[in-house]
Amino acid sequence: CDDSRHDCTHISILPIIGPHRIGKKTLVQHACKDERVCNRFSHMFFYKGDDPHIGEFAANCKAGSGKYFFVVDFSWDVDAVAWENFRSCLQKMPGAWSKIVVIGTTDQVAKMGTAQPIRMKSLPQEEYWYFFKALAFGSMDPDENPRLASLGMQLATHLNGSFLGANIIGGVLRANPDTKFWCNMLLRIRELVRT
């Protein structure tokens, strides 16, 4: 912990940063469902960075002793005043110990941390295609239908590394292994990207 930036005797802050829709919240959701995490904390709270309840929590400071886990999602701008009030409140709670995960897209969020940030980035196109192909084709062999494979590759390119897009579109394609359907899906995605 860098004491010049934070008084962090009982608070640790882990930033997770990366572009929108890269899987930051999904990563945190999986971690929060893990029994080892659930059993370690007496209380878990989830806030949006602009959520007025984060300010209410700071204003009321009703929490007592225990181990607290907070996830604060700064999808857009950081309200520096609300954040400082929140962090200050946590530091003043007697007998409380807190872990905070802050999620965001900018280095402003990274600077909040008491630990090195986890930086998430898009998969290289070849790895993303492998991921997308597994979702879109399931147990089908893409080599058996080169037209579908070509359409799938074009779709993966237009999805631009989006895990959410890959899961949604991949599932729809897998349920409809028809060339005409995949062509229509490609046209729709192209139009969506264009607009």
JSON list of C-alpha atoms in Angstrom, two decimals:
[
{"chain": "A", "resi": 1, "resn": "CYS", "atom": "CA", "xyz": [0.00, 0.00, 0.00]},
{"chain": "A", "resi": 2, "resn": "ASP", "atom": "CA", "xyz": [1.27, 3.46, -0.89]},
{"chain": "A", "resi": 3, "resn": "ASP", "atom": "CA", "xyz": [0.64, 5.47, 2.28]},
{"chain": "A", "resi": 4, "resn": "SER", "atom": "CA", "xyz": [1.28, 8.75, 0.47]},
{"chain": "A", "resi": 5, "resn": "ARG", "atom": "CA", "xyz": [-1.95, 8.20, -1.46]},
{"chain": "A", "resi": 6, "resn": "HIS", "atom": "CA", "xyz": [-4.16, 6.39, 1.05]},
{"chain": "A", "resi": 7, "resn": "ASP", "atom": "CA", "xyz": [-4.45, 5.65, 4.74]},
{"chain": "A", "resi": 8, "resn": "CYS", "atom": "CA", "xyz": [-5.17, 2.00, 4.14]},
{"chain": "A", "resi": 9, "resn": "THR", "atom": "CA", "xyz": [-4.66, 0.26, 7.46]},
{"chain": "A", "resi": 10, "resn": "HIS", "atom": "CA", "xyz": [-7.81, -1.82, 7.07]},
{"chain": "A", "resi": 11, "resn": "ILE", "atom": "CA", "xyz": [-8.94, -1.08, 3.50]},
{"chain": "A", "resi": 12, "resn": "SER", "atom": "CA", "xyz": [-7.54, -2.57, 0.33]},
{"chain": "A", "resi": 13, "resn": "ILE", "atom": "CA", "xyz": [-8.69, -1.43, -3.09]},
{"chain": "A", "resi": 14, "resn": "LEU", "atom": "CA", "xyz": [-8.26, -3.45, -6.28]},
{"chain": "A", "resi": 15, "resn": "PRO", "atom": "CA", "xyz": [-8.96, -1.63, -9.56]},
{"chain": "A", "resi": 16, "resn": "ILE", "atom": "CA", "xyz": [-10.07, -3.62, -12.60]},
{"chain": "A", "resi": 17, "resn": "ILE", "atom": "CA", "xyz": [-9.90, -1.53, -15.75]},
{"chain": "A", "resi": 18, "resn": "GLY", "atom": "CA", "xyz": [-10.46, -2.10, -19.43]},
{"chain": "A", "resi": 19, "resn": "PRO", "atom": "CA", "xyz": [-12.70, -1.16, -22.34]},
{"chain": "A", "resi": 20, "resn": "HIS", "atom": "CA", "xyz": [-16.48, -1.40, -22.12]},
{"chain": "A", "resi": 21, "resn": "ARG", "atom": "CA", "xyz": [-17.94, -4.92, -22.48]},
{"chain": "A", "resi": 22, "resn": "ILE", "atom": "CA", "xyz": [-14.61, -6.68, -22.07]},
{"chain": "A", "resi": 23, "resn": "GLY", "atom": "CA", "xyz": [-15.73, -8.85, -19.12]},
{"chain": "A", "resi": 24, "resn": "LYS", "atom": "CA", "xyz": [-14.76, -6.85, -16.02]},
{"chain": "A", "resi": 25, "resn": "LYS", "atom": "CA", "xyz": [-18.12, -7.31, -14.28]},
{"chain": "A", "resi": 26, "resn": "THR", "atom": "CA", "xyz": [-18.28, -10.94, -15.37]},
{"chain": "A", "resi": 27, "resn": "LEU", "atom": "CA", "xyz": [-14.89, -11.57, -13.77]},
{"chain": "A", "resi": 28, "resn": "VAL", "atom": "CA", "xyz": [-16.05, -9.97, -10.51]},
{"chain": "A", "resi": 29, "resn": "GLN", "atom": "CA", "xyz": [-19.37, -11.87, -10.57]},
{"chain": "A", "resi": 30, "resn": "HIS", "atom": "CA", "xyz": [-17.55, -15.18, -10.88]},
{"chain": "A", "resi": 31, "resn": "ALA", "atom": "CA", "xyz": [-15.23, -14.24, -8.02]},
{"chain": "A", "resi": 32, "resn": "CYS", "atom": "CA", "xyz": [-18.17, -13.17, -5.82]},
{"chain": "A", "resi": 33, "resn": "LYS", "atom": "CA", "xyz": [-19.91, -16.52, -6.37]},
{"chain": "A", "resi": 34, "resn": "ASP", "atom": "CA", "xyz": [-16.84, -18.44, -5.22]},
{"chain": "A", "resi": 35, "resn": "GLU", "atom": "CA", "xyz": [-17.41, -20.03, -1.80]},
{"chain": "A", "resi": 36, "resn": "ARG", "atom": "CA", "xyz": [-13.99, -18.89, -0.57]},
{"chain": "A", "resi": 37, "resn": "VAL", "atom": "CA", "xyz": [-14.95, -15.27, -1.20]},
{"chain": "A", "resi": 38, "resn": "CYS", "atom": "CA", "xyz": [-18.48, -15.61, 0.20]},
{"chain": "A", "resi": 39, "resn": "ASN", "atom": "CA", "xyz": [-17.22, -17.27, 3.38]},
{"chain": "A", "resi": 40, "resn": "ARG", "atom": "CA", "xyz": [-14.53, -14.65, 3.98]},
{"chain": "A", "resi": 41, "resn": "PHE", "atom": "CA", "xyz": [-16.82, -11.61, 4.21]},
{"chain": "A", "resi": 42, "resn": "SER", "atom": "CA", "xyz": [-19.67, -10.89, 6.57]},
{"chain": "A", "resi": 43, "resn": "HIS", "atom": "CA", "xyz": [-21.22, -8.30, 4.22]},
{"chain": "A", "resi": 44, "resn": "MET", "atom": "CA", "xyz": [-21.15, -7.71, 0.43]},
{"chain": "A", "resi": 45, "resn": "PHE", "atom": "CA", "xyz": [-22.33, -4.54, -1.29]},
{"chain": "A", "resi": 46, "resn": "PHE", "atom": "CA", "xyz": [-22.57, -3.66, -4.99]},
{"chain": "A", "resi": 47, "resn": "TYR", "atom": "CA", "xyz": [-22.78, -0.06, -6.19]},
{"chain": "A", "resi": 48, "resn": "LYS", "atom": "CA", "xyz": [-22.67, 1.91, -9.39]},
{"chain": "A", "resi": 49, "resn": "GLY", "atom": "CA", "xyz": [-20.20, 4.78, -9.11]},
{"chain": "A", "resi": 50, "resn": "ASP", "atom": "CA", "xyz": [-23.02, 7.31, -9.54]},
{"chain": "A", "resi": 51, "resn": "ASP", "atom": "CA", "xyz": [-25.39, 5.43, -7.20]},
{"chain": "A", "resi": 52, "resn": "PRO", "atom": "CA", "xyz": [-26.75, 7.84, -4.57]},
{"chain": "A", "resi": 53, "resn": "HIS", "atom": "CA", "xyz": [-26.74, 4.95, -2.08]},
{"chain": "A", "resi": 54, "resn": "ILE", "atom": "CA", "xyz": [-22.95, 5.02, -1.96]},
{"chain": "A", "resi": 55, "resn": "GLY", "atom": "CA", "xyz": [-23.24, 8.58, -0.66]},
{"chain": "A", "resi": 56, "resn": "GLU", "atom": "CA", "xyz": [-25.98, 7.52, 1.75]},
{"chain": "A", "resi": 57, "resn": "PHE", "atom": "CA", "xyz": [-23.76, 4.72, 3.05]},
{"chain": "A", "resi": 58, "resn": "ALA", "atom": "CA", "xyz": [-20.98, 7.23, 3.62]},
{"chain": "A", "resi": 59, "resn": "ALA", "atom": "CA", "xyz": [-23.34, 9.74, 5.25]},
{"chain": "A", "resi": 60, "resn": "ASN", "atom": "CA", "xyz": [-24.93, 7.20, 7.60]},
{"chain": "A", "resi": 61, "resn": "CYS", "atom": "CA", "xyz": [-21.91, 5.01, 8.33]},
{"chain": "A", "resi": 62, "resn": "LYS", "atom": "CA", "xyz": [-24.21, 2.53, 10.03]},
{"chain": "A", "resi": 63, "resn": "ALA", "atom": "CA", "xyz": [-21.87, -0.37, 9.45]},
{"chain": "A", "resi": 64, "resn": "GLY", "atom": "CA", "xyz": [-20.17, -1.90, 12.43]},
{"chain": "A", "resi": 65, "resn": "SER", "atom": "CA", "xyz": [-17.35, -4.32, 12.83]},
{"chain": "A", "resi": 66, "resn": "GLY", "atom": "CA", "xyz": [-16.86, -7.15, 10.41]},
{"chain": "A", "resi": 67, "resn": "LYS", "atom": "CA", "xyz": [-15.36, -7.90, 7.04]},
{"chain": "A", "resi": 68, "resn": "TYR", "atom": "CA", "xyz": [-16.90, -5.95, 4.17]},
{"chain": "A", "resi": 69, "resn": "PHE", "atom": "CA", "xyz": [-16.59, -6.53, 0.45]},
{"chain": "A", "resi": 70, "resn": "PHE", "atom": "CA", "xyz": [-17.60, -3.70, -1.88]},
{"chain": "A", "resi": 71, "resn": "VAL", "atom": "CA", "xyz": [-17.79, -3.63, -5.66]},
{"chain": "A", "resi": 72, "resn": "VAL", "atom": "CA", "xyz": [-18.07, -0.13, -7.12]},
{"chain": "A", "resi": 73, "resn": "ASP", "atom": "CA", "xyz": [-18.64, 0.10, -10.87]},
{"chain": "A", "resi": 74, "resn": "PHE", "atom": "CA", "xyz": [-17.52, 3.38, -12.42]},
{"chain": "A", "resi": 75, "resn": "SER", "atom": "CA", "xyz": [-18.97, 2.80, -15.89]},
{"chain": "A", "resi": 76, "resn": "TRP", "atom": "CA", "xyz": [-18.71, 6.50, -16.65]},
{"chain": "A", "resi": 77, "resn": "ASP", "atom": "CA", "xyz": [-17.13, 9.39, -14.74]},
{"chain": "A", "resi": 78, "resn": "VAL", "atom": "CA", "xyz": [-15.84, 9.16, -11.21]},
{"chain": "A", "resi": 79, "resn": "ASP", "atom": "CA", "xyz": [-17.58, 11.37, -8.65]},
{"chain": "A", "resi": 80, "resn": "ALA", "atom": "CA", "xyz": [-14.41, 12.19, -6.70]},
{"chain": "A", "resi": 81, "resn": "VAL", "atom": "CA", "xyz": [-16.26, 13.80, -3.77]},
{"chain": "A", "resi": 82, "resn": "ALA", "atom": "CA", "xyz": [-18.64, 10.85, -3.28]},
{"chain": "A", "resi": 83, "resn": "TRP", "atom": "CA", "xyz": [-15.71, 8.43, -3.57]},
{"chain": "A", "resi": 84, "resn": "GLU", "atom": "CA", "xyz": [-13.62, 10.28, -0.97]},
{"chain": "A", "resi": 85, "resn": "ASN", "atom": "CA", "xyz": [-16.58, 10.46, 1.43]},
{"chain": "A", "resi": 86, "resn": "PHE", "atom": "CA", "xyz": [-17.18, 6.74, 1.00]},
{"chain": "A", "resi": 87, "resn": "ARG", "atom": "CA", "xyz": [-13.52, 5.80, 1.49]},
{"chain": "A", "resi": 88, "resn": "SER", "atom": "CA", "xyz": [-13.18, 8.15, 4.46]},
{"chain": "A", "resi": 89, "resn": "CYS", "atom": "CA", "xyz": [-16.26, 6.62, 6.08]},
{"chain": "A", "resi": 90, "resn": "LEU", "atom": "CA", "xyz": [-14.80, 3.14, 5.73]},
{"chain": "A", "resi": 91, "resn": "GLN", "atom": "CA", "xyz": [-11.53, 4.24, 7.33]},
{"chain": "A", "resi": 92, "resn": "LYS", "atom": "CA", "xyz": [-13.40, 5.58, 10.37]},
{"chain": "A", "resi": 93, "resn": "MET", "atom": "CA", "xyz": [-15.44, 2.42, 11.03]},
{"chain": "A", "resi": 94, "resn": "PRO", "atom": "CA", "xyz": [-14.06, 0.81, 14.20]},
{"chain": "A", "resi": 95, "resn": "GLY", "atom": "CA", "xyz": [-13.27, -2.87, 13.93]},
{"chain": "A", "resi": 96, "resn": "ALA", "atom": "CA", "xyz": [-14.21, -3.09, 10.26]},
{"chain": "A", "resi": 97, "resn": "TRP", "atom": "CA", "xyz": [-12.00, -4.52, 7.56]},
{"chain": "A", "resi": 98, "resn": "SER", "atom": "CA", "xyz": [-12.82, -3.85, 3.92]},
{"chain": "A", "resi": 99, "resn": "LYS", "atom": "CA", "xyz": [-11.89, -5.02, 0.46]},
{"chain": "A", "resi": 100, "resn": "ILE", "atom": "CA", "xyz": [-13.07, -2.85, -2.41]},
{"chain": "A", "resi": 101, "resn": "VAL", "atom": "CA", "xyz": [-13.04, -3.72, -6.09]},
{"chain": "A", "resi": 102, "resn": "VAL", "atom": "CA", "xyz": [-13.43, -0.69, -8.33]},
{"chain": "A", "resi": 103, "resn": "ILE", "atom": "CA", "xyz": [-14.33, -1.32, -11.96]},
{"chain": "A", "resi": 104, "resn": "GLY", "atom": "CA", "xyz": [-13.80, 1.24, -14.69]},
{"chain": "A", "resi": 105, "resn": "THR", "atom": "CA", "xyz": [-12.40, 2.14, -18.06]},
{"chain": "A", "resi": 106, "resn": "THR", "atom": "CA", "xyz": [-9.85, 4.84, -17.22]},
{"chain": "A", "resi": 107, "resn": "ASP", "atom": "CA", "xyz": [-6.58, 5.29, -15.39]},
{"chain": "A", "resi": 108, "resn": "GLN", "atom": "CA", "xyz": [-8.47, 7.57, -12.99]},
{"chain": "A", "resi": 109, "resn": "VAL", "atom": "CA", "xyz": [-9.97, 4.38, -11.55]},
{"chain": "A", "resi": 110, "resn": "ALA", "atom": "CA", "xyz": [-6.55, 2.69, -11.53]},
{"chain": "A", "resi": 111, "resn": "LYS", "atom": "CA", "xyz": [-5.19, 5.50, -9.32]},
{"chain": "A", "resi": 112, "resn": "MET", "atom": "CA", "xyz": [-7.77, 4.71, -6.63]},
{"chain": "A", "resi": 113, "resn": "GLY", "atom": "CA", "xyz": [-6.14, 1.38, -5.88]},
{"chain": "A", "resi": 114, "resn": "THR", "atom": "CA", "xyz": [-3.92, 0.25, -3.08]},
{"chain": "A", "resi": 115, "resn": "ALA", "atom": "CA", "xyz": [-2.91, -2.67, -5.32]},
{"chain": "A", "resi": 116, "resn": "GLN", "atom": "CA", "xyz": [-1.74, -2.85, -8.91]},
{"chain": "A", "resi": 117, "resn": "PRO", "atom": "CA", "xyz": [-4.76, -2.78, -11.23]},
{"chain": "A", "resi": 118, "resn": "ILE", "atom": "CA", "xyz": [-5.91, -5.74, -13.25]},
{"chain": "A", "resi": 119, "resn": "ARG", "atom": "CA", "xyz": [-5.93, -4.50, -16.84]},
{"chain": "A", "resi": 120, "resn": "MET", "atom": "CA", "xyz": [-8.26, -6.37, -19.15]},
{"chain": "A", "resi": 121, "resn": "LYS", "atom": "CA", "xyz": [-7.99, -6.11, -22.91]},
{"chain": "A", "resi": 122, "resn": "SER", "atom": "CA", "xyz": [-9.52, -7.68, -25.97]},
{"chain": "A", "resi": 123, "resn": "LEU", "atom": "CA", "xyz": [-8.35, -11.06, -27.15]},
{"chain": "A", "resi": 124, "resn": "PRO", "atom": "CA", "xyz": [-6.25, -11.09, -30.32]},
{"chain": "A", "resi": 125, "resn": "GLN", "atom": "CA", "xyz": [-8.51, -11.72, -33.33]},
{"chain": "A", "resi": 126, "resn": "GLU", "atom": "CA", "xyz": [-7.30, -15.30, -33.79]},
{"chain": "A", "resi": 127, "resn": "GLU", "atom": "CA", "xyz": [-8.07, -16.22, -30.15]},
{"chain": "A", "resi": 128, "resn": "TYR", "atom": "CA", "xyz": [-11.41, -14.39, -30.28]},
{"chain": "A", "resi": 129, "resn": "TRP", "atom": "CA", "xyz": [-12.34, -16.35, -33.42]},
{"chain": "A", "resi": 130, "resn": "TYR", "atom": "CA", "xyz": [-11.55, -19.61, -31.59]},
{"chain": "A", "resi": 131, "resn": "PHE", "atom": "CA", "xyz": [-13.79, -18.50, -28.69]},
{"chain": "A", "resi": 132, "resn": "PHE", "atom": "CA", "xyz": [-16.60, -17.33, -30.98]},
{"chain": "A", "resi": 133, "resn": "LYS", "atom": "CA", "xyz": [-16.38, -20.49, -33.11]},
{"chain": "A", "resi": 134, "resn": "ALA", "atom": "CA", "xyz": [-16.85, -22.68, -30.02]},
{"chain": "A", "resi": 135, "resn": "LEU", "atom": "CA", "xyz": [-19.99, -20.72, -29.10]},
{"chain": "A", "resi": 136, "resn": "ALA", "atom": "CA", "xyz": [-21.47, -20.51, -32.61]},
{"chain": "A", "resi": 137, "resn": "PHE", "atom": "CA", "xyz": [-20.75, -24.04, -33.80]},
{"chain": "A", "resi": 138, "resn": "GLY", "atom": "CA", "xyz": [-20.95, -26.03, -30.57]},
{"chain": "A", "resi": 139, "resn": "SER", "atom": "CA", "xyz": [-20.31, -29.66, -31.52]},
{"chain": "A", "resi": 140, "resn": "MET", "atom": "CA", "xyz": [-20.62, -28.96, -35.28]},
{"chain": "A", "resi": 141, "resn": "ASP", "atom": "CA", "xyz": [-17.42, -29.05, -37.31]},
{"chain": "A", "resi": 142, "resn": "PRO", "atom": "CA", "xyz": [-16.96, -25.70, -39.12]},
{"chain": "A", "resi": 143, "resn": "ASP", "atom": "CA", "xyz": [-14.87, -27.46, -41.79]},
{"chain": "A", "resi": 144, "resn": "GLU", "atom": "CA", "xyz": [-17.96, -29.39, -42.87]},
{"chain": "A", "resi": 145, "resn": "ASN", "atom": "CA", "xyz": [-19.71, -26.14, -43.82]},
{"chain": "A", "resi": 146, "resn": "PRO", "atom": "CA", "xyz": [-17.17, -23.62, -45.13]},
{"chain": "A", "resi": 147, "resn": "ARG", "atom": "CA", "xyz": [-19.91, -21.07, -45.97]},
{"chain": "A", "resi": 148, "resn": "LEU", "atom": "CA", "xyz": [-21.04, -20.96, -42.31]},
{"chain": "A", "resi": 149, "resn": "ALA", "atom": "CA", "xyz": [-17.41, -20.79, -41.21]},
{"chain": "A", "resi": 150, "resn": "SER", "atom": "CA", "xyz": [-16.83, -17.79, -43.50]},
{"chain": "A", "resi": 151, "resn": "LEU", "atom": "CA", "xyz": [-19.96, -16.03, -42.24]},
{"chain": "A", "resi": 152, "resn": "GLY", "atom": "CA", "xyz": [-19.00, -16.80, -38.64]},
{"chain": "A", "resi": 153, "resn": "MET", "atom": "CA", "xyz": [-15.54, -15.34, -39.13]},
{"chain": "A", "resi": 154, "resn": "GLN", "atom": "CA", "xyz": [-17.02, -12.15, -40.59]},
{"chain": "A", "resi": 155, "resn": "LEU", "atom": "CA", "xyz": [-19.44, -11.89, -37.66]},
{"chain": "A", "resi": 156, "resn": "ALA", "atom": "CA", "xyz": [-16.61, -12.37, -35.16]},
{"chain": "A", "resi": 157, "resn": "THR", "atom": "CA", "xyz": [-14.68, -9.55, -36.85]},
{"chain": "A", "resi": 158, "resn": "HIS", "atom": "CA", "xyz": [-17.64, -7.18, -36.57]},
{"chain": "A", "resi": 159, "resn": "LEU", "atom": "CA", "xyz": [-18.18, -8.04, -32.89]},
{"chain": "A", "resi": 160, "resn": "ASN", "atom": "CA", "xyz": [-14.75, -6.55, -32.23]},
{"chain": "A", "resi": 161, "resn": "GLY", "atom": "CA", "xyz": [-13.79, -8.69, -29.26]},
{"chain": "A", "resi": 162, "resn": "SER", "atom": "CA", "xyz": [-17.04, -8.32, -27.31]},
{"chain": "A", "resi": 163, "resn": "PHE", "atom": "CA", "xyz": [-17.57, -11.27, -24.97]},
{"chain": "A", "resi": 164, "resn": "LEU", "atom": "CA", "xyz": [-21.19, -10.30, -24.43]},
{"chain": "A", "resi": 165, "resn": "GLY", "atom": "CA", "xyz": [-21.75, -10.11, -28.18]},
{"chain": "A", "resi": 166, "resn": "ALA", "atom": "CA", "xyz": [-20.04, -13.45, -28.72]},
{"chain": "A", "resi": 167, "resn": "ASN", "atom": "CA", "xyz": [-22.21, -15.16, -26.11]},
{"chain": "A", "resi": 168, "resn": "ILE", "atom": "CA", "xyz": [-25.48, -13.73, -27.40]},
{"chain": "A", "resi": 169, "resn": "ILE", "atom": "CA", "xyz": [-24.83, -13.99, -31.13]},
{"chain": "A", "resi": 170, "resn": "GLY", "atom": "CA", "xyz": [-22.97, -17.29, -30.81]},
{"chain": "A", "resi": 171, "resn": "GLY", "atom": "CA", "xyz": [-25.90, -18.87, -28.98]},
{"chain": "A", "resi": 172, "resn": "VAL", "atom": "CA", "xyz": [-28.42, -17.62, -31.55]},
{"chain": "A", "resi": 173, "resn": "LEU", "atom": "CA", "xyz": [-26.30, -18.91, -34.43]},
{"chain": "A", "resi": 174, "resn": "ARG", "atom": "CA", "xyz": [-25.77, -22.31, -32.81]},
{"chain": "A", "resi": 175, "resn": "ALA", "atom": "CA", "xyz": [-29.55, -22.69, -32.45]},
{"chain": "A", "resi": 176, "resn": "ASN", "atom": "CA", "xyz": [-30.03, -21.83, -36.16]},
{"chain": "A", "resi": 177, "resn": "PRO", "atom": "CA", "xyz": [-27.30, -23.48, -38.29]},
{"chain": "A", "resi": 178, "resn": "ASP", "atom": "CA", "xyz": [-28.74, -22.15, -41.54]},
{"chain": "A", "resi": 179, "resn": "THR", "atom": "CA", "xyz": [-26.73, -20.18, -44.13]},
{"chain": "A", "resi": 180, "resn": "LYS", "atom": "CA", "xyz": [-29.59, -17.77, -44.90]},
{"chain": "A", "resi": 181, "resn": "PHE", "atom": "CA", "xyz": [-30.13, -17.05, -41.19]},
{"chain": "A", "resi": 182, "resn": "TRP", "atom": "CA", "xyz": [-26.41, -16.42, -40.64]},
{"chain": "A", "resi": 183, "resn": "CYS", "atom": "CA", "xyz": [-26.33, -14.09, -43.70]},
{"chain": "A", "resi": 184, "resn": "ASN", "atom": "CA", "xyz": [-29.22, -12.09, -42.28]},
{"chain": "A", "resi": 185, "resn": "MET", "atom": "CA", "xyz": [-27.50, -11.93, -38.89]},
{"chain": "A", "resi": 186, "resn": "LEU", "atom": "CA", "xyz": [-24.31, -10.66, -40.54]},
{"chain": "A", "resi": 187, "resn": "LEU", "atom": "CA", "xyz": [-26.27, -7.94, -42.37]},
{"chain": "A", "resi": 188, "resn": "ARG", "atom": "CA", "xyz": [-27.93, -6.86, -39.11]},
{"chain": "A", "resi": 189, "resn": "ILE", "atom": "CA", "xyz": [-24.65, -6.74, -37.21]},
{"chain": "A", "resi": 190, "resn": "ARG", "atom": "CA", "xyz": [-22.98, -4.77, -40.02]},
{"chain": "A", "resi": 191, "resn": "GLU", "atom": "CA", "xyz": [-25.84, -2.25, -39.93]},
{"chain": "A", "resi": 192, "resn": "LEU", "atom": "CA", "xyz": [-25.65, -2.04, -36.14]},
{"chain": "A", "resi": 193, "resn": "VAL", "atom": "CA", "xyz": [-21.89, -1.41, -36.25]},
{"chain": "A", "resi": 194, "resn": "ARG", "atom": "CA", "xyz": [-22.32, 1.17, -39.01]},
{"chain": "A", "resi": 195, "resn": "THR", "atom": "CA", "xyz": [-24.94, 3.13, -37.08]}
]
